[in-house]
mmCIF file with all atom_site columns, C-alpha atoms in Angstrom:
data_model
loop_
_atom_site.group_PDB
_atom_site.id
_atom_site.type_symbol
_atom_site.label_atom_id
_atom_site.label_alt_id
_atom_site.label_comp_id
_atom_site.label_asym_id
_atom_site.label_entity_id
_atom_site.label_seq_id
_atom_site.pdbx_PDB_ins_code
_atom_site.Cartn_x
_atom_site.Cartn_y
_atom_site.Cartn_z
_atom_site.occupancy
_atom_site.B_iso_or_equiv
_atom_site.pdbx_formal_charge
_atom_site.auth_seq_id
_atom_site.auth_comp_id
_atom_site.auth_asym_id
_atom_site.auth_atom_id
_atom_site.pdbx_PDB_model_num
ATOM 1   C CA . UNK A 1 1   ? -0.196  0.067  0.187   1.00 0.00 ? 1   UNK A CA 1
ATOM 2   C CA . UNK A 1 2   ? 1.595   3.074  -1.194  1.00 0.00 ? 2   UNK A CA 1
ATOM 3   C CA . UNK A 1 3   ? 0.188   6.860  -1.058  1.00 0.00 ? 3   UNK A CA 1
ATOM 4   C CA . UNK A 1 4   ? -0.864  6.483  -4.525  1.00 0.00 ? 4   UNK A CA 1
ATOM 5   C CA . UNK A 1 5   ? -3.507  3.340  -3.964  1.00 0.00 ? 5   UNK A CA 1
ATOM 6   C CA . UNK A 1 6   ? -5.979  6.311  -2.748  1.00 0.00 ? 6   UNK A CA 1
ATOM 7   C CA . UNK A 1 7   ? -5.253  8.134  -5.678  1.00 0.00 ? 7   UNK A CA 1
ATOM 8   C CA . UNK A 1 8   ? -5.786  4.996  -8.026  1.00 0.00 ? 8   UNK A CA 1
ATOM 9   C CA . UNK A 1 9   ? -9.100  4.805  -6.402  1.00 0.00 ? 9   UNK A CA 1
ATOM 10  C CA . UNK A 1 10  ? -10.247 8.376  -6.643  1.00 0.00 ? 10  UNK A CA 1
ATOM 11  C CA . UNK A 1 11  ? -9.256  8.312  -10.450 1.00 0.00 ? 11  UNK A CA 1
ATOM 12  C CA . UNK A 1 12  ? -11.231 5.064  -11.237 1.00 0.00 ? 12  UNK A CA 1
ATOM 13  C CA . UNK A 1 13  ? -13.856 4.795  -8.603  1.00 0.00 ? 13  UNK A CA 1
ATOM 14  C CA . UNK A 1 14  ? -14.410 8.142  -6.839  1.00 0.00 ? 14  UNK A CA 1
ATOM 15  C CA . UNK A 1 15  ? -17.648 6.714  -5.610  1.00 0.00 ? 15  UNK A CA 1
ATOM 16  C CA . UNK A 1 16  ? -15.615 3.832  -3.481  1.00 0.00 ? 16  UNK A CA 1
ATOM 17  C CA . UNK A 1 17  ? -13.692 6.831  -1.823  1.00 0.00 ? 17  UNK A CA 1
ATOM 18  C CA . UNK A 1 18  ? -14.980 7.896  1.739   1.00 0.00 ? 18  UNK A CA 1
ATOM 19  C CA . UNK A 1 19  ? -14.611 11.209 3.642   1.00 0.00 ? 19  UNK A CA 1
ATOM 20  C CA . UNK A 1 20  ? -12.075 9.630  5.754   1.00 0.00 ? 20  UNK A CA 1
ATOM 21  C CA . UNK A 1 21  ? -9.754  8.093  2.553   1.00 0.00 ? 21  UNK A CA 1
ATOM 22  C CA . UNK A 1 22  ? -9.950  11.702 1.228   1.00 0.00 ? 22  UNK A CA 1
ATOM 23  C CA . UNK A 1 23  ? -8.757  13.437 4.861   1.00 0.00 ? 23  UNK A CA 1
ATOM 24  C CA . UNK A 1 24  ? -5.872  10.729 4.852   1.00 0.00 ? 24  UNK A CA 1
ATOM 25  C CA . UNK A 1 25  ? -4.486  11.412 1.975   1.00 0.00 ? 25  UNK A CA 1
ATOM 26  C CA . UNK A 1 26  ? -1.737  13.686 1.469   1.00 0.00 ? 26  UNK A CA 1
ATOM 27  C CA . UNK A 1 27  ? -1.662  15.952 -1.595  1.00 0.00 ? 27  UNK A CA 1
ATOM 28  C CA . UNK A 1 28  ? 2.033   16.609 -1.445  1.00 0.00 ? 28  UNK A CA 1
ATOM 29  C CA . UNK A 1 29  ? 3.417   13.297 -1.068  1.00 0.00 ? 29  UNK A CA 1
ATOM 30  C CA . UNK A 1 30  ? 1.291   11.687 -3.352  1.00 0.00 ? 30  UNK A CA 1
ATOM 31  C CA . UNK A 1 31  ? 2.393   14.493 -6.295  1.00 0.00 ? 31  UNK A CA 1
ATOM 32  C CA . UNK A 1 32  ? 5.976   13.756 -4.927  1.00 0.00 ? 32  UNK A CA 1
ATOM 33  C CA . UNK A 1 33  ? 5.366   10.407 -5.664  1.00 0.00 ? 33  UNK A CA 1
ATOM 34  C CA . UNK A 1 34  ? 3.983   10.952 -9.107  1.00 0.00 ? 34  UNK A CA 1
ATOM 35  C CA . UNK A 1 35  ? 6.857   13.147 -9.941  1.00 0.00 ? 35  UNK A CA 1
ATOM 36  C CA . UNK A 1 36  ? 9.576   10.561 -8.941  1.00 0.00 ? 36  UNK A CA 1
ATOM 37  C CA . UNK A 1 37  ? 8.447   7.300  -8.645  1.00 0.00 ? 37  UNK A CA 1
ATOM 38  C CA . UNK A 1 38  ? 10.086  4.333  -7.509  1.00 0.00 ? 38  UNK A CA 1
ATOM 39  C CA . UNK A 1 39  ? 9.664   2.413  -10.715 1.00 0.00 ? 39  UNK A CA 1
ATOM 40  C CA . UNK A 1 40  ? 8.805   4.027  -14.097 1.00 0.00 ? 40  UNK A CA 1
ATOM 41  C CA . UNK A 1 41  ? 5.296   4.965  -14.800 1.00 0.00 ? 41  UNK A CA 1
ATOM 42  C CA . UNK A 1 42  ? 3.717   5.161  -18.331 1.00 0.00 ? 42  UNK A CA 1
ATOM 43  C CA . UNK A 1 43  ? 2.359   8.408  -19.507 1.00 0.00 ? 43  UNK A CA 1
ATOM 44  C CA . UNK A 1 44  ? -0.933  7.200  -19.336 1.00 0.00 ? 44  UNK A CA 1
ATOM 45  C CA . UNK A 1 45  ? -0.587  5.812  -15.786 1.00 0.00 ? 45  UNK A CA 1
ATOM 46  C CA . UNK A 1 46  ? 0.591   9.286  -14.684 1.00 0.00 ? 46  UNK A CA 1
ATOM 47  C CA . UNK A 1 47  ? -2.127  11.002 -16.328 1.00 0.00 ? 47  UNK A CA 1
ATOM 48  C CA . UNK A 1 48  ? -4.790  8.768  -14.263 1.00 0.00 ? 48  UNK A CA 1
ATOM 49  C CA . UNK A 1 49  ? -2.805  9.319  -10.957 1.00 0.00 ? 49  UNK A CA 1
ATOM 50  C CA . UNK A 1 50  ? -2.884  12.908 -11.522 1.00 0.00 ? 50  UNK A CA 1
ATOM 51  C CA . UNK A 1 51  ? -6.505  13.071 -12.280 1.00 0.00 ? 51  UNK A CA 1
ATOM 52  C CA . UNK A 1 52  ? -7.020  10.847 -9.137  1.00 0.00 ? 52  UNK A CA 1
ATOM 53  C CA . UNK A 1 53  ? -5.153  13.921 -7.281  1.00 0.00 ? 53  UNK A CA 1
ATOM 54  C CA . UNK A 1 54  ? -7.067  16.563 -8.564  1.00 0.00 ? 54  UNK A CA 1
ATOM 55  C CA . UNK A 1 55  ? -10.399 14.533 -7.429  1.00 0.00 ? 55  UNK A CA 1
ATOM 56  C CA . UNK A 1 56  ? -9.307  14.080 -4.011  1.00 0.00 ? 56  UNK A CA 1
ATOM 57  C CA . UNK A 1 57  ? -8.288  18.022 -3.962  1.00 0.00 ? 57  UNK A CA 1
ATOM 58  C CA . UNK A 1 58  ? -11.777 18.734 -4.959  1.00 0.00 ? 58  UNK A CA 1
ATOM 59  C CA . UNK A 1 59  ? -13.379 16.897 -2.609  1.00 0.00 ? 59  UNK A CA 1
ATOM 60  C CA . UNK A 1 60  ? -11.172 18.196 0.237   1.00 0.00 ? 60  UNK A CA 1
ATOM 61  C CA . UNK A 1 61  ? -12.137 21.684 -0.918  1.00 0.00 ? 61  UNK A CA 1
ATOM 62  C CA . UNK A 1 62  ? -16.070 20.530 -1.102  1.00 0.00 ? 62  UNK A CA 1
ATOM 63  C CA . UNK A 1 63  ? -15.486 19.658 2.704   1.00 0.00 ? 63  UNK A CA 1
ATOM 64  C CA . UNK A 1 64  ? -13.640 22.619 3.626   1.00 0.00 ? 64  UNK A CA 1
ATOM 65  C CA . UNK A 1 65  ? -16.344 24.794 1.715   1.00 0.00 ? 65  UNK A CA 1
ATOM 66  C CA . UNK A 1 66  ? -19.167 22.913 3.622   1.00 0.00 ? 66  UNK A CA 1
ATOM 67  C CA . UNK A 1 67  ? -17.418 23.039 7.140   1.00 0.00 ? 67  UNK A CA 1
ATOM 68  C CA . UNK A 1 68  ? -17.159 26.837 6.656   1.00 0.00 ? 68  UNK A CA 1
ATOM 69  C CA . UNK A 1 69  ? -20.900 27.576 5.324   1.00 0.00 ? 69  UNK A CA 1
ATOM 70  C CA . UNK A 1 70  ? -21.577 25.470 8.349   1.00 0.00 ? 70  UNK A CA 1
ATOM 71  C CA . UNK A 1 71  ? -20.020 27.582 10.897  1.00 0.00 ? 71  UNK A CA 1
ATOM 72  C CA . UNK A 1 72  ? -20.744 30.534 9.321   1.00 0.00 ? 72  UNK A CA 1
ATOM 73  C CA . UNK A 1 73  ? -24.633 29.497 9.029   1.00 0.00 ? 73  UNK A CA 1
ATOM 74  C CA . UNK A 1 74  ? -23.728 28.755 13.394  1.00 0.00 ? 74  UNK A CA 1
ATOM 75  C CA . UNK A 1 75  ? -22.238 32.253 13.950  1.00 0.00 ? 75  UNK A CA 1
ATOM 76  C CA . UNK A 1 76  ? -25.071 34.141 12.384  1.00 0.00 ? 76  UNK A CA 1
ATOM 77  C CA . UNK A 1 77  ? -27.597 32.079 14.012  1.00 0.00 ? 77  UNK A CA 1
ATOM 78  C CA . UNK A 1 78  ? -25.720 32.493 17.421  1.00 0.00 ? 78  UNK A CA 1
ATOM 79  C CA . UNK A 1 79  ? -25.572 36.570 17.392  1.00 0.00 ? 79  UNK A CA 1
ATOM 80  C CA . UNK A 1 80  ? -28.797 37.338 15.236  1.00 0.00 ? 80  UNK A CA 1
ATOM 81  C CA . UNK A 1 81  ? -30.583 40.221 16.515  1.00 0.00 ? 81  UNK A CA 1
ATOM 82  C CA . UNK A 1 82  ? -34.044 40.294 18.564  1.00 0.00 ? 82  UNK A CA 1
ATOM 83  C CA . UNK A 1 83  ? -33.334 36.530 19.603  1.00 0.00 ? 83  UNK A CA 1
ATOM 84  C CA . UNK A 1 84  ? -32.269 36.757 23.589  1.00 0.00 ? 84  UNK A CA 1
ATOM 85  C CA . UNK A 1 85  ? -32.585 33.508 25.645  1.00 0.00 ? 85  UNK A CA 1
ATOM 86  C CA . UNK A 1 86  ? -31.570 35.013 28.705  1.00 0.00 ? 86  UNK A CA 1
ATOM 87  C CA . UNK A 1 87  ? -34.142 35.393 31.382  1.00 0.00 ? 87  UNK A CA 1
ATOM 88  C CA . UNK A 1 88  ? -35.887 38.932 31.660  1.00 0.00 ? 88  UNK A CA 1
ATOM 89  C CA . UNK A 1 89  ? -34.557 39.903 35.167  1.00 0.00 ? 89  UNK A CA 1
ATOM 90  C CA . UNK A 1 90  ? -30.852 39.219 33.755  1.00 0.00 ? 90  UNK A CA 1
ATOM 91  C CA . UNK A 1 91  ? -31.086 41.107 30.353  1.00 0.00 ? 91  UNK A CA 1
ATOM 92  C CA . UNK A 1 92  ? -30.231 44.632 32.061  1.00 0.00 ? 92  UNK A CA 1
ATOM 93  C CA . UNK A 1 93  ? -26.735 44.577 34.182  1.00 0.00 ? 93  UNK A CA 1
ATOM 94  C CA . UNK A 1 94  ? -26.801 46.283 37.543  1.00 0.00 ? 94  UNK A CA 1
ATOM 95  C CA . UNK A 1 95  ? -25.610 49.570 37.473  1.00 0.00 ? 95  UNK A CA 1
ATOM 96  C CA . UNK A 1 96  ? -22.338 48.592 39.805  1.00 0.00 ? 96  UNK A CA 1
ATOM 97  C CA . UNK A 1 97  ? -21.307 45.958 37.067  1.00 0.00 ? 97  UNK A CA 1
ATOM 98  C CA . UNK A 1 98  ? -21.147 48.488 34.325  1.00 0.00 ? 98  UNK A CA 1
ATOM 99  C CA . UNK A 1 99  ? -19.562 51.199 36.700  1.00 0.00 ? 99  UNK A CA 1
ATOM 100 C CA . UNK A 1 100 ? -16.437 52.280 37.988  1.00 0.00 ? 100 UNK A CA 1
ATOM 101 C CA . UNK A 1 101 ? -16.267 53.339 41.462  1.00 0.00 ? 101 UNK A CA 1
ATOM 102 C CA . UNK A 1 102 ? -15.138 57.459 41.637  1.00 0.00 ? 102 UNK A CA 1
ATOM 103 C CA . UNK A 1 103 ? -12.033 56.862 43.920  1.00 0.00 ? 103 UNK A CA 1
ATOM 104 C CA . UNK A 1 104 ? -9.068  59.355 43.035  1.00 0.00 ? 104 UNK A CA 1
ATOM 105 C CA . UNK A 1 105 ? -5.805  58.714 43.822  1.00 0.00 ? 105 UNK A CA 1
ATOM 106 C CA . UNK A 1 106 ? -2.953  60.536 45.186  1.00 0.00 ? 106 UNK A CA 1
ATOM 107 C CA . UNK A 1 107 ? -3.969  63.617 43.031  1.00 0.00 ? 107 UNK A CA 1
ATOM 108 C CA . UNK A 1 108 ? -2.403  66.104 45.327  1.00 0.00 ? 108 UNK A CA 1
ATOM 109 C CA . UNK A 1 109 ? 1.166   65.091 45.205  1.00 0.00 ? 109 UNK A CA 1
ATOM 110 C CA . UNK A 1 110 ? 3.885   66.808 44.157  1.00 0.00 ? 110 UNK A CA 1
ATOM 111 C CA . UNK A 1 111 ? 5.153   66.568 40.622  1.00 0.00 ? 111 UNK A CA 1
ATOM 112 C CA . UNK A 1 112 ? 8.633   65.622 39.380  1.00 0.00 ? 112 UNK A CA 1
ATOM 113 C CA . UNK A 1 113 ? 10.665  68.593 39.189  1.00 0.00 ? 113 UNK A CA 1
ATOM 114 C CA . UNK A 1 114 ? 11.528  69.196 35.167  1.00 0.00 ? 114 UNK A CA 1
ATOM 115 C CA . UNK A 1 115 ? 13.432  72.253 35.690  1.00 0.00 ? 115 UNK A CA 1
ATOM 116 C CA . UNK A 1 116 ? 17.071  70.552 34.888  1.00 0.00 ? 116 UNK A CA 1
ATOM 117 C CA . UNK A 1 117 ? 16.058  69.034 31.846  1.00 0.00 ? 117 UNK A CA 1
ATOM 118 C CA . UNK A 1 118 ? 16.697  71.408 28.831  1.00 0.00 ? 118 UNK A CA 1
ATOM 119 C CA . UNK A 1 119 ? 13.278  70.250 26.969  1.00 0.00 ? 119 UNK A CA 1
ATOM 120 C CA . UNK A 1 120 ? 14.438  72.284 23.559  1.00 0.00 ? 120 UNK A CA 1
ATOM 121 C CA . UNK A 1 121 ? 17.288  70.142 23.317  1.00 0.00 ? 121 UNK A CA 1
ATOM 122 C CA . UNK A 1 122 ? 15.478  66.835 24.320  1.00 0.00 ? 122 UNK A CA 1
ATOM 123 C CA . UNK A 1 123 ? 12.890  67.298 21.429  1.00 0.00 ? 123 UNK A CA 1
ATOM 124 C CA . UNK A 1 124 ? 14.946  69.205 18.635  1.00 0.00 ? 124 UNK A CA 1
ATOM 125 C CA . UNK A 1 125 ? 17.221  65.920 18.715  1.00 0.00 ? 125 UNK A CA 1
ATOM 126 C CA . UNK A 1 126 ? 14.642  64.118 16.406  1.00 0.00 ? 126 UNK A CA 1
ATOM 127 C CA . UNK A 1 127 ? 13.431  66.861 14.201  1.00 0.00 ? 127 UNK A CA 1
ATOM 128 C CA . UNK A 1 128 ? 15.320  67.844 10.831  1.00 0.00 ? 128 UNK A CA 1
ATOM 129 C CA . UNK A 1 129 ? 16.272  71.178 9.936   1.00 0.00 ? 129 UNK A CA 1
ATOM 130 C CA . UNK A 1 130 ? 13.938  73.386 8.170   1.00 0.00 ? 130 UNK A CA 1
ATOM 131 C CA . UNK A 1 131 ? 16.154  73.532 5.192   1.00 0.00 ? 131 UNK A CA 1
ATOM 132 C CA . UNK A 1 132 ? 16.011  69.672 4.809   1.00 0.00 ? 132 UNK A CA 1
ATOM 133 C CA . UNK A 1 133 ? 12.611  69.572 4.918   1.00 0.00 ? 133 UNK A CA 1
ATOM 134 C CA . UNK A 1 134 ? 10.962  69.541 1.268   1.00 0.00 ? 134 UNK A CA 1
ATOM 135 C CA . UNK A 1 135 ? 7.257   68.713 0.036   1.00 0.00 ? 135 UNK A CA 1
#
């Protein structure tokens, strides 16, 4: 049993291929075996195997689309407006749950002394000269 077994099944008996077979098939590994086989393959056989890879890839894409569509519908249903499954008394939050307490800390403390700091030199350090600025 090689990686090409399922690919051959997909090419010839597409209906026999189960969802588990599709998910277990590694497309990159299958393509690698087709490109550099252990034994020489006829061009016709290579064509059949490539058809099987395309069918498996198509089924994987279809399954992904189905899963995404289902997830989208479930998310849309969960967040639809107007439908709330909460009891009537819990639909409005109490005041203390959404309001911060009005406690102010230490606004009367002294600020740091900026007297020894040359602000013009500090802020001018990252500025360009007026001659260098062009528009």
